[in-house]
Amino acid sequence: MTAQGKITASFDAAAARADFPILSRLVHGKKLVYLDSGASAQKPRQVLDAMSEFAGTDYANVHRGVHYLSGAATDAYEAARRTVQKFLGAAREDEIIFTKGGTEAINLVSYSFLAPKIQPGDEILLSVMEHHSNIVPWHFLRERQGAVLKWVDVRDDGSLDLEALDAAINSRTKLVAITHMSNVLGTVTPLKDIVARAHAKGVPVLADGCQGAVHELVDVQALDIDFYALTGHKLYGPTGIGALYARRAHLKAMRPFNGGGEMIREVTRDIVTYADAPARFEAGTPPIIETVGLAAALDYLSGFDRAAVKAHEQDLYAYARSKIGELGWARVIGDAPGKGAILSFEAEGMHAHDLATILDREGVAVRAGHHCAQVLMERFGVGSTTRASFGLYNSRADVDVFIAGLRKAREILG
Ligand SMILES: *Cc1c(COP(=O)(O)O)cnc(C)c1O
């Protein structure tokens, strides 16, 4: 059975790894150890092939042509929408809007849904562990319309305090915007409980699922959530494509986002009327090839037993966590129960960038910096961290190379 086949009882990580051509290349003469999937995941040949096959056989612009290829491309594009619908458990395909990534999906909600509702003093509730993509669109509403950003803290272990979140929701709260999984701490938030608390007070919830959709099973109907954003390039798919799930009732009331072709019903010199969702929010020619690639990536991921993939990643994290603990000089940030496979740490006396540079010489790709989460860096009193993030293709051998690289860095820098 191939790695893409339906393996229901377990997950063969070595077979999956063989699907990713880039993982067999050398970096600085060393075997690549890719521990930066949290920034962007590598792509399996199933995705690369789907994109190139589509571009080579069925490509044309979507939705506007009467010719054969335009129909074929439109079919592929709309089939991809149904793939995302299924992946997220949405009730309807027209609740899925294609965007150029996670950032644009959240900006869409800010501009089209929330901005028209905001009066000065209205509150938007965020956690301190948000990615800048789930902070700056709300800062726009603060700067331009007088919205107030309220912040829910995390505990020292990086876990979210649900009671504190609940207590912070009041009659001025217009939205709770929260990550499903932190890209720095790995914390997974209890979305279902968060939605229940917020809805009890009549407040809608947006989840930034850019990490969560990769590592957790998502069912937007079971979560009863209002908005869920995901991005292709972290889901083993291409860049330039993401999606927003939005509840149908919200979409009907939302103003258009970008203006242009495809999103209109009629345009005259004096008036314009708009198409219904999803077209209303997808102005212009979309990234058609990338959309096909996203669907291939979701099919690829869904072809595995997701629980087994998660167990594999959790094993890698636990192994790395214990090995890094043995070093005695790395301070791990983020130890929340049930957290995902992201390991962020500060190394005594060593700058994260120096550390990452030495690791790179060993062929190990990790990220160093603030990870687009400066509010969180401030919360933990650090300027930057080094982050190893795991994907389904990583192995314990990768962890061993990473830890050996850390020991070497200590000799050089420490
Ligand atoms: C990567 C990421 C984003 C941004 O997504 P893009 O598709 O790169 O714009 C937002 N939030 C989180 C938690 C992320 O990890």
CSV table of C-alpha atoms and ligand atoms in Angstrom, one decimal:
chain,number,residue,atom,x,y,z
A,1,MET,CA,0.0,0.0,0.0
A,2,THR,CA,1.4,3.4,-0.9
A,3,ALA,CA,1.7,6.1,1.7
A,4,GLN,CA,-1.2,7.9,0.2
A,5,GLY,CA,-3.4,4.8,0.5
A,6,LYS,CA,-5.9,4.3,3.2
A,7,ILE,CA,-3.8,3.1,6.1
A,8,THR,CA,-6.3,3.0,8.9
A,9,ALA,CA,-4.5,1.4,11.9
A,10,SER,CA,-1.1,3.1,11.8
A,11,PHE,CA,1.1,5.6,10.1
A,12,ASP,CA,4.2,4.6,8.1
A,13,ALA,CA,6.3,7.8,8.5
A,14,ALA,CA,9.3,6.4,6.5
A,15,ALA,CA,7.0,5.7,3.5
A,16,ALA,CA,5.4,9.1,3.8
A,17,ARG,CA,8.9,10.7,3.9
A,18,ALA,CA,9.7,9.1,0.6
A,19,ASP,CA,6.8,11.1,-0.9
A,20,PHE,CA,8.8,14.4,-0.4
A,21,PRO,CA,11.5,14.8,-3.0
A,22,ILE,CA,13.2,17.7,-1.3
A,23,LEU,CA,13.9,15.7,1.8
A,24,SER,CA,16.5,13.7,0.0
A,25,ARG,CA,18.6,16.7,-1.0
A,26,LEU,CA,21.8,17.7,0.7
A,27,VAL,CA,22.3,21.1,2.4
A,28,HIS,CA,25.9,22.2,2.9
A,29,GLY,CA,26.9,18.6,2.1
A,30,LYS,CA,24.7,17.2,4.9
A,31,LYS,CA,21.4,15.4,4.7
A,32,LEU,CA,18.6,17.9,5.1
A,33,VAL,CA,16.8,17.7,8.5
A,34,TYR,CA,13.8,19.9,8.0
A,35,LEU,CA,12.4,21.2,11.3
A,36,ASP,CA,10.6,24.3,10.0
A,37,SER,CA,7.3,23.0,8.9
A,38,GLY,CA,5.6,25.5,11.2
A,39,ALA,CA,6.8,28.2,8.9
A,40,SER,CA,6.0,26.3,5.7
A,41,ALA,CA,5.7,22.5,5.1
A,42,GLN,CA,7.4,20.7,2.3
A,43,LYS,CA,5.2,19.3,-0.5
A,44,PRO,CA,4.8,15.7,-1.5
A,45,ARG,CA,5.1,14.6,-5.1
A,46,GLN,CA,1.3,13.9,-5.1
A,47,VAL,CA,0.8,17.7,-4.8
A,48,LEU,CA,3.6,18.7,-7.2
A,49,ASP,CA,2.3,16.2,-9.8
A,50,ALA,CA,-1.4,17.2,-9.4
A,51,MET,CA,-0.4,20.8,-10.1
A,52,SER,CA,1.8,20.1,-13.0
A,53,GLU,CA,-0.7,17.6,-14.5
A,54,PHE,CA,-3.5,20.0,-14.2
A,55,ALA,CA,-1.5,22.8,-15.7
A,56,GLY,CA,-0.4,20.5,-18.5
A,57,THR,CA,-3.9,19.2,-19.4
A,58,ASP,CA,-6.9,21.0,-18.0
A,59,TYR,CA,-5.7,24.6,-17.4
A,60,ALA,CA,-7.6,27.7,-18.5
A,61,ASN,CA,-9.3,30.6,-16.6
A,62,VAL,CA,-12.3,29.6,-14.5
A,63,HIS,CA,-15.9,30.6,-14.5
A,64,ARG,CA,-16.0,32.7,-17.6
A,65,GLY,CA,-15.3,30.7,-20.7
A,66,VAL,CA,-17.7,28.5,-22.7
A,67,HIS,CA,-14.8,26.5,-24.2
A,68,TYR,CA,-13.9,23.0,-23.0
A,69,LEU,CA,-10.8,23.8,-21.0
A,70,SER,CA,-12.5,26.6,-19.1
A,71,GLY,CA,-15.2,24.2,-18.1
A,72,ALA,CA,-12.6,21.6,-17.0
A,73,ALA,CA,-10.7,24.1,-15.0
A,74,THR,CA,-13.9,25.4,-13.3
A,75,ASP,CA,-14.8,21.8,-12.4
A,76,ALA,CA,-11.4,21.3,-10.8
A,77,TYR,CA,-11.6,24.6,-9.0
A,78,GLU,CA,-15.1,23.9,-7.6
A,79,ALA,CA,-14.1,20.3,-6.8
A,80,ALA,CA,-11.3,21.8,-4.7
A,81,ARG,CA,-13.9,23.9,-2.8
A,82,ARG,CA,-15.8,20.7,-1.9
A,83,THR,CA,-12.5,19.1,-0.8
A,84,VAL,CA,-12.0,22.0,1.7
A,85,GLN,CA,-15.6,21.8,2.7
A,86,LYS,CA,-15.2,18.1,3.5
A,87,PHE,CA,-11.8,18.7,5.3
A,88,LEU,CA,-13.4,21.2,7.6
A,89,GLY,CA,-16.8,19.5,8.0
A,90,ALA,CA,-18.7,22.5,6.7
A,91,ALA,CA,-22.4,22.1,5.9
A,92,ARG,CA,-22.2,23.8,2.5
A,93,GLU,CA,-19.6,24.4,-0.2
A,94,ASP,CA,-20.5,28.0,-0.5
A,95,GLU,CA,-19.3,28.6,3.0
A,96,ILE,CA,-15.7,28.1,1.8
A,97,ILE,CA,-14.0,31.2,0.4
A,98,PHE,CA,-10.6,30.8,-1.3
A,99,THR,CA,-8.0,33.4,-0.2
A,100,LYS,CA,-4.4,33.8,-0.8
A,101,GLY,CA,-3.5,32.4,2.6
A,102,GLY,CA,-4.3,32.5,6.3
A,103,THR,CA,-3.4,36.2,6.5
A,104,GLU,CA,-5.9,37.2,3.8
A,105,ALA,CA,-8.6,35.0,5.3
A,106,ILE,CA,-8.4,36.9,8.6
A,107,ASN,CA,-8.2,40.3,6.9
A,108,LEU,CA,-11.4,39.4,5.0
A,109,VAL,CA,-13.2,38.8,8.2
A,110,SER,CA,-11.9,42.1,9.7
A,111,TYR,CA,-12.8,44.1,6.6
A,112,SER,CA,-16.0,42.5,5.4
A,113,PHE,CA,-17.6,41.3,8.6
A,114,LEU,CA,-16.4,43.2,11.6
A,115,ALA,CA,-15.4,46.7,10.4
A,116,PRO,CA,-19.0,47.7,9.5
A,117,LYS,CA,-20.1,46.7,13.0
A,118,ILE,CA,-17.4,48.6,15.1
A,119,GLN,CA,-18.3,51.7,17.1
A,120,PRO,CA,-15.6,53.4,19.2
A,121,GLY,CA,-15.1,51.4,22.5
A,122,ASP,CA,-16.2,48.1,21.0
A,123,GLU,CA,-13.9,45.3,22.0
A,124,ILE,CA,-12.1,42.5,20.2
A,125,LEU,CA,-10.8,39.7,22.4
A,126,LEU,CA,-7.5,38.1,21.5
A,127,SER,CA,-5.0,35.9,23.2
A,128,VAL,CA,-1.4,37.0,23.8
A,129,MET,CA,-0.2,34.0,21.7
A,130,GLU,CA,-1.7,35.2,18.4
A,131,HIS,CA,0.3,35.4,15.2
A,132,HIS,CA,0.6,38.9,13.8
A,133,SER,CA,-1.8,37.8,11.1
A,134,ASN,CA,-4.5,37.6,13.9
A,135,ILE,CA,-3.4,40.8,15.6
A,136,VAL,CA,-2.7,43.5,12.9
A,137,PRO,CA,-6.1,43.2,11.1
A,138,TRP,CA,-7.7,44.1,14.5
A,139,HIS,CA,-5.2,46.9,15.2
A,140,PHE,CA,-6.5,48.4,11.9
A,141,LEU,CA,-9.9,48.6,13.5
A,142,ARG,CA,-8.4,50.1,16.7
A,143,GLU,CA,-6.5,52.7,14.7
A,144,ARG,CA,-9.3,53.5,12.2
A,145,GLN,CA,-12.5,53.0,14.2
A,146,GLY,CA,-11.6,53.2,17.9
A,147,ALA,CA,-12.0,49.5,18.6
A,148,VAL,CA,-10.3,48.3,21.8
A,149,LEU,CA,-8.1,45.2,21.8
A,150,LYS,CA,-8.4,43.1,24.9
A,151,TRP,CA,-5.9,40.4,25.6
A,152,VAL,CA,-6.3,37.1,27.4
A,153,ASP,CA,-3.1,35.9,29.0
A,154,VAL,CA,-1.7,32.4,28.9
A,155,ARG,CA,-0.4,30.6,32.0
A,156,ASP,CA,3.3,30.2,32.5
A,157,ASP,CA,3.1,26.7,30.8
A,158,GLY,CA,1.5,28.4,27.7
A,159,SER,CA,-2.0,27.0,28.3
A,160,LEU,CA,-5.0,29.2,27.9
A,161,ASP,CA,-7.1,30.2,30.9
A,162,LEU,CA,-10.6,29.5,29.7
A,163,GLU,CA,-12.2,31.2,32.8
A,164,ALA,CA,-10.1,34.3,32.2
A,165,LEU,CA,-11.3,34.3,28.6
A,166,ASP,CA,-14.9,33.9,29.6
A,167,ALA,CA,-14.6,36.7,32.2
A,168,ALA,CA,-13.2,39.0,29.6
A,169,ILE,CA,-16.2,38.7,27.3
A,170,ASN,CA,-18.7,41.4,27.9
A,171,SER,CA,-21.5,43.4,26.2
A,172,ARG,CA,-18.9,45.5,24.2
A,173,THR,CA,-17.2,42.4,22.8
A,174,LYS,CA,-17.8,42.1,19.1
A,175,LEU,CA,-15.5,39.1,18.3
A,176,VAL,CA,-13.3,36.6,19.9
A,177,ALA,CA,-10.3,35.9,17.6
A,178,ILE,CA,-8.1,33.1,18.7
A,179,THR,CA,-5.6,30.7,17.5
A,180,HIS,CA,-6.4,27.0,17.3
A,181,MET,CA,-2.8,26.1,17.8
A,182,SER,CA,0.0,28.5,18.7
A,183,ASN,CA,2.9,28.6,16.2
A,184,VAL,CA,5.3,29.3,19.0
A,185,LEU,CA,4.1,27.4,22.1
A,186,GLY,CA,2.3,24.6,20.3
A,187,THR,CA,-0.7,25.2,22.7
A,188,VAL,CA,-3.9,23.8,21.3
A,189,THR,CA,-6.9,25.8,22.5
A,190,PRO,CA,-10.2,24.3,23.6
A,191,LEU,CA,-12.1,25.8,20.7
A,192,LYS,CA,-15.4,24.1,21.4
A,193,ASP,CA,-15.5,25.4,24.9
A,194,ILE,CA,-14.4,28.8,23.8
A,195,VAL,CA,-17.2,29.0,21.2
A,196,ALA,CA,-19.8,27.8,23.8
A,197,ARG,CA,-18.7,30.5,26.2
A,198,ALA,CA,-18.7,33.2,23.6
A,199,HIS,CA,-22.0,32.2,22.0
A,200,ALA,CA,-23.6,32.2,25.4
A,201,LYS,CA,-22.9,35.9,25.4
A,202,GLY,CA,-23.9,36.4,21.7
A,203,VAL,CA,-20.3,36.8,20.5
A,204,PRO,CA,-19.0,35.2,17.3
A,205,VAL,CA,-15.6,33.4,17.2
A,206,LEU,CA,-12.9,33.3,14.6
A,207,ALA,CA,-10.2,30.6,14.8
A,208,ASP,CA,-6.8,31.1,13.2
A,209,GLY,CA,-6.4,27.5,12.1
A,210,CYS,CA,-3.1,28.0,10.2
A,211,GLN,CA,-1.4,25.5,12.5
A,212,GLY,CA,-4.5,23.8,14.0
A,213,ALA,CA,-5.8,22.5,10.7
A,214,VAL,CA,-2.5,20.7,10.1
A,215,HIS,CA,-2.3,18.8,13.3
A,216,GLU,CA,-5.9,18.6,14.6
A,217,LEU,CA,-9.0,17.2,13.1
A,218,VAL,CA,-11.4,20.1,12.5
A,219,ASP,CA,-15.2,19.9,12.3
A,220,VAL,CA,-16.6,23.4,12.1
A,221,GLN,CA,-20.2,22.2,12.6
A,222,ALA,CA,-19.3,20.3,15.8
A,223,LEU,CA,-17.3,23.3,17.0
A,224,ASP,CA,-20.2,25.5,16.1
A,225,ILE,CA,-17.6,28.1,15.1
A,226,ASP,CA,-18.3,31.2,13.0
A,227,PHE,CA,-15.0,31.6,11.1
A,228,TYR,CA,-12.1,29.3,10.6
A,229,ALA,CA,-9.0,30.3,8.6
A,230,LEU,CA,-6.4,27.9,7.1
A,231,THR,CA,-3.5,28.2,4.8
A,232,GLY,CA,-2.3,25.8,2.0
A,233,HIS,CA,1.5,26.1,2.5
A,234,LYS,CA,1.5,24.7,6.0
A,235,LEU,CA,-0.8,21.8,5.0
A,236,TYR,CA,1.8,20.3,2.6
A,237,GLY,CA,0.2,22.3,-0.2
A,238,PRO,CA,1.4,25.3,-2.2
A,239,THR,CA,1.8,29.0,-1.3
A,240,GLY,CA,-0.6,31.6,-2.5
A,241,ILE,CA,-3.8,29.7,-1.5
A,242,GLY,CA,-5.8,29.4,1.7
A,243,ALA,CA,-9.4,29.3,2.7
A,244,LEU,CA,-11.9,30.8,5.1
A,245,TYR,CA,-14.8,28.9,6.4
A,246,ALA,CA,-17.6,31.3,7.3
A,247,ARG,CA,-21.1,30.5,8.4
A,248,ARG,CA,-23.6,31.1,5.7
A,249,ALA,CA,-25.7,33.6,7.8
A,250,HIS,CA,-22.6,35.8,8.2
A,251,LEU,CA,-21.6,35.6,4.6
A,252,LYS,CA,-25.0,36.9,3.5
A,253,ALA,CA,-24.6,40.0,5.5
A,254,MET,CA,-20.9,40.7,4.7
A,255,ARG,CA,-19.8,43.5,2.4
A,256,PRO,CA,-17.5,42.6,-0.5
A,257,PHE,CA,-13.8,42.5,0.0
A,258,ASN,CA,-11.7,43.2,-3.1
A,259,GLY,CA,-13.6,44.7,-6.1
A,260,GLY,CA,-13.1,43.4,-9.6
A,261,GLY,CA,-14.2,40.7,-12.0
A,262,GLU,CA,-16.1,37.6,-10.9
A,263,MET,CA,-17.5,39.2,-7.7
A,264,ILE,CA,-20.3,41.2,-9.4
A,265,ARG,CA,-23.7,40.5,-10.7
A,266,GLU,CA,-24.0,43.6,-12.8
A,267,VAL,CA,-21.9,46.7,-13.4
A,268,THR,CA,-23.2,49.8,-15.2
A,269,ARG,CA,-21.9,53.4,-15.2
A,270,ASP,CA,-24.0,54.2,-12.2
A,271,ILE,CA,-24.5,51.1,-10.2
A,272,VAL,CA,-22.9,47.8,-9.2
A,273,THR,CA,-24.6,44.8,-7.7
A,274,TYR,CA,-22.7,41.9,-6.2
A,275,ALA,CA,-22.7,38.1,-6.6
A,276,ASP,CA,-23.5,35.9,-3.7
A,277,ALA,CA,-20.8,34.1,-1.7
A,278,PRO,CA,-18.4,32.6,-2.4
A,279,ALA,CA,-17.9,34.6,-5.7
A,280,ARG,CA,-18.6,37.9,-3.9
A,281,PHE,CA,-15.4,37.4,-2.0
A,282,GLU,CA,-13.2,36.1,-4.8
A,283,ALA,CA,-12.5,39.0,-7.0
A,284,GLY,CA,-10.2,38.5,-10.0
A,285,THR,CA,-8.6,35.4,-11.4
A,286,PRO,CA,-7.9,33.1,-8.5
A,287,PRO,CA,-4.7,31.0,-8.1
A,288,ILE,CA,-6.2,28.2,-10.0
A,289,ILE,CA,-3.3,25.8,-10.1
A,290,GLU,CA,-2.6,26.4,-6.5
A,291,THR,CA,-6.2,25.6,-5.6
A,292,VAL,CA,-5.9,22.3,-7.3
A,293,GLY,CA,-2.6,21.8,-5.3
A,294,LEU,CA,-4.4,22.6,-2.1
A,295,ALA,CA,-7.0,20.0,-2.8
A,296,ALA,CA,-4.3,17.4,-3.6
A,297,ALA,CA,-2.6,18.3,-0.3
A,298,LEU,CA,-5.8,17.8,1.7
A,299,ASP,CA,-6.5,14.5,-0.1
A,300,TYR,CA,-2.9,13.5,0.7
A,301,LEU,CA,-3.3,14.3,4.4
A,302,SER,CA,-6.8,12.8,4.6
A,303,GLY,CA,-5.5,9.6,3.1
A,304,PHE,CA,-3.7,8.9,6.4
A,305,ASP,CA,-5.1,7.9,9.7
A,306,ARG,CA,-4.9,11.5,11.1
A,307,ALA,CA,-4.9,10.2,14.7
A,308,ALA,CA,-1.9,8.0,13.9
A,309,VAL,CA,-0.1,11.0,12.2
A,310,LYS,CA,-0.7,13.0,15.4
A,311,ALA,CA,0.6,10.2,17.6
A,312,HIS,CA,3.8,10.1,15.5
A,313,GLU,CA,4.3,13.8,15.8
A,314,GLN,CA,3.6,13.7,19.5
A,315,ASP,CA,6.2,11.0,19.9
A,316,LEU,CA,8.8,13.1,18.1
A,317,TYR,CA,7.9,16.1,20.3
A,318,ALA,CA,8.2,14.1,23.5
A,319,TYR,CA,11.5,12.6,22.4
A,320,ALA,CA,12.9,16.0,21.5
A,321,ARG,CA,11.5,17.5,24.7
A,322,SER,CA,13.3,15.0,26.8
A,323,LYS,CA,16.5,15.2,24.9
A,324,ILE,CA,16.6,19.0,25.1
A,325,GLY,CA,15.8,18.8,28.8
A,326,GLU,CA,18.9,16.6,29.2
A,327,LEU,CA,21.1,19.4,27.8
A,328,GLY,CA,20.4,21.4,30.9
A,329,TRP,CA,20.9,24.8,29.3
A,330,ALA,CA,17.8,25.2,27.1
A,331,ARG,CA,14.7,26.8,28.5
A,332,VAL,CA,11.6,25.5,26.7
A,333,ILE,CA,8.8,27.9,26.3
A,334,GLY,CA,5.4,26.2,26.1
A,335,ASP,CA,4.6,23.1,28.0
A,336,ALA,CA,0.8,23.1,27.9
A,337,PRO,CA,-0.9,19.7,28.3
A,338,GLY,CA,-1.9,18.3,25.0
A,339,LYS,CA,0.2,20.7,23.0
A,340,GLY,CA,1.2,20.1,19.4
A,341,ALA,CA,4.7,19.2,18.0
A,342,ILE,CA,6.4,22.6,18.2
A,343,LEU,CA,9.4,23.1,20.4
A,344,SER,CA,10.5,26.7,21.2
A,345,PHE,CA,13.4,27.4,23.5
A,346,GLU,CA,15.9,29.9,24.6
A,347,ALA,CA,19.5,28.7,25.0
A,348,GLU,CA,21.5,30.2,27.8
A,349,GLY,CA,24.1,32.6,26.6
A,350,MET,CA,23.4,32.0,22.9
A,351,HIS,CA,21.5,34.1,20.5
A,352,ALA,CA,18.8,32.2,18.6
A,353,HIS,CA,20.2,33.4,15.2
A,354,ASP,CA,23.7,32.2,16.0
A,355,LEU,CA,22.3,28.9,17.1
A,356,ALA,CA,20.1,28.5,14.0
A,357,THR,CA,23.2,29.4,11.8
A,358,ILE,CA,25.3,26.6,13.4
A,359,LEU,CA,22.4,24.2,13.0
A,360,ASP,CA,22.1,25.1,9.4
A,361,ARG,CA,25.7,24.2,8.8
A,362,GLU,CA,24.7,20.7,10.0
A,363,GLY,CA,21.9,20.6,7.5
A,364,VAL,CA,19.2,21.3,10.2
A,365,ALA,CA,16.6,23.9,9.3
A,366,VAL,CA,15.0,25.6,12.3
A,367,ARG,CA,13.6,29.0,12.8
A,368,ALA,CA,15.0,31.8,15.0
A,369,GLY,CA,13.3,35.0,15.8
A,370,HIS,CA,10.0,36.3,17.2
A,371,HIS,CA,7.9,34.0,14.9
A,372,CYS,CA,5.5,36.9,14.1
A,373,ALA,CA,4.4,36.8,17.7
A,374,GLN,CA,6.0,39.8,19.4
A,375,VAL,CA,3.2,40.1,22.0
A,376,LEU,CA,3.9,36.6,23.1
A,377,MET,CA,7.7,37.2,23.2
A,378,GLU,CA,7.0,40.1,25.5
A,379,ARG,CA,4.8,38.0,27.7
A,380,PHE,CA,7.6,35.5,28.2
A,381,GLY,CA,10.3,38.2,28.5
A,382,VAL,CA,12.3,37.0,25.5
A,383,GLY,CA,13.3,38.8,22.3
A,384,SER,CA,13.5,35.7,20.3
A,385,THR,CA,13.4,31.9,20.5
A,386,THR,CA,14.7,29.0,18.4
A,387,ARG,CA,11.9,26.8,17.2
A,388,ALA,CA,11.9,23.3,15.9
A,389,SER,CA,8.5,22.3,14.4
A,390,PHE,CA,7.7,18.8,13.3
A,391,GLY,CA,5.8,17.5,10.3
A,392,LEU,CA,4.6,14.0,9.4
A,393,TYR,CA,7.8,13.3,7.5
A,394,ASN,CA,10.2,13.8,10.5
A,395,SER,CA,11.8,11.0,12.4
A,396,ARG,CA,13.6,10.4,15.7
A,397,ALA,CA,16.8,10.3,13.6
A,398,ASP,CA,16.1,13.9,12.7
A,399,VAL,CA,15.8,14.7,16.4
A,400,ASP,CA,19.1,13.1,17.1
A,401,VAL,CA,20.9,15.2,14.4
A,402,PHE,CA,19.2,18.3,15.8
A,403,ILE,CA,20.3,17.5,19.4
A,404,ALA,CA,23.8,16.7,18.2
A,405,GLY,CA,23.8,20.1,16.4
A,406,LEU,CA,22.8,21.8,19.6
A,407,ARG,CA,25.7,20.2,21.5
A,408,LYS,CA,28.1,21.4,18.8
A,409,ALA,CA,26.6,24.9,19.0
A,410,ARG,CA,27.2,24.9,22.7
A,411,GLU,CA,30.8,24.0,22.2
A,412,ILE,CA,31.3,26.8,19.7
A,413,LEU,CA,29.1,29.5,21.4
A,414,GLY,CA,28.9,28.5,25.0
B,1,LIG,C1,1.6,30.9,9.2
B,1,LIG,C2,0.6,31.4,10.1
B,1,LIG,C3,-0.3,32.5,9.8
B,1,LIG,C4,-0.2,33.2,8.4
B,1,LIG,O1,-0.6,32.4,7.4
B,1,LIG,P1,-0.1,32.8,5.9
B,1,LIG,O2,-0.8,31.8,5.0
B,1,LIG,O3,1.4,32.6,5.9
B,1,LIG,O4,-0.5,34.2,5.6
B,1,LIG,C5,-1.2,32.9,10.7
B,1,LIG,N1,-1.4,32.3,11.9
B,1,LIG,C6,-0.6,31.3,12.3
B,1,LIG,C7,-0.8,30.7,13.6
B,1,LIG,C8,0.4,30.8,11.4
B,1,LIG,O5,1.2,29.8,11.8
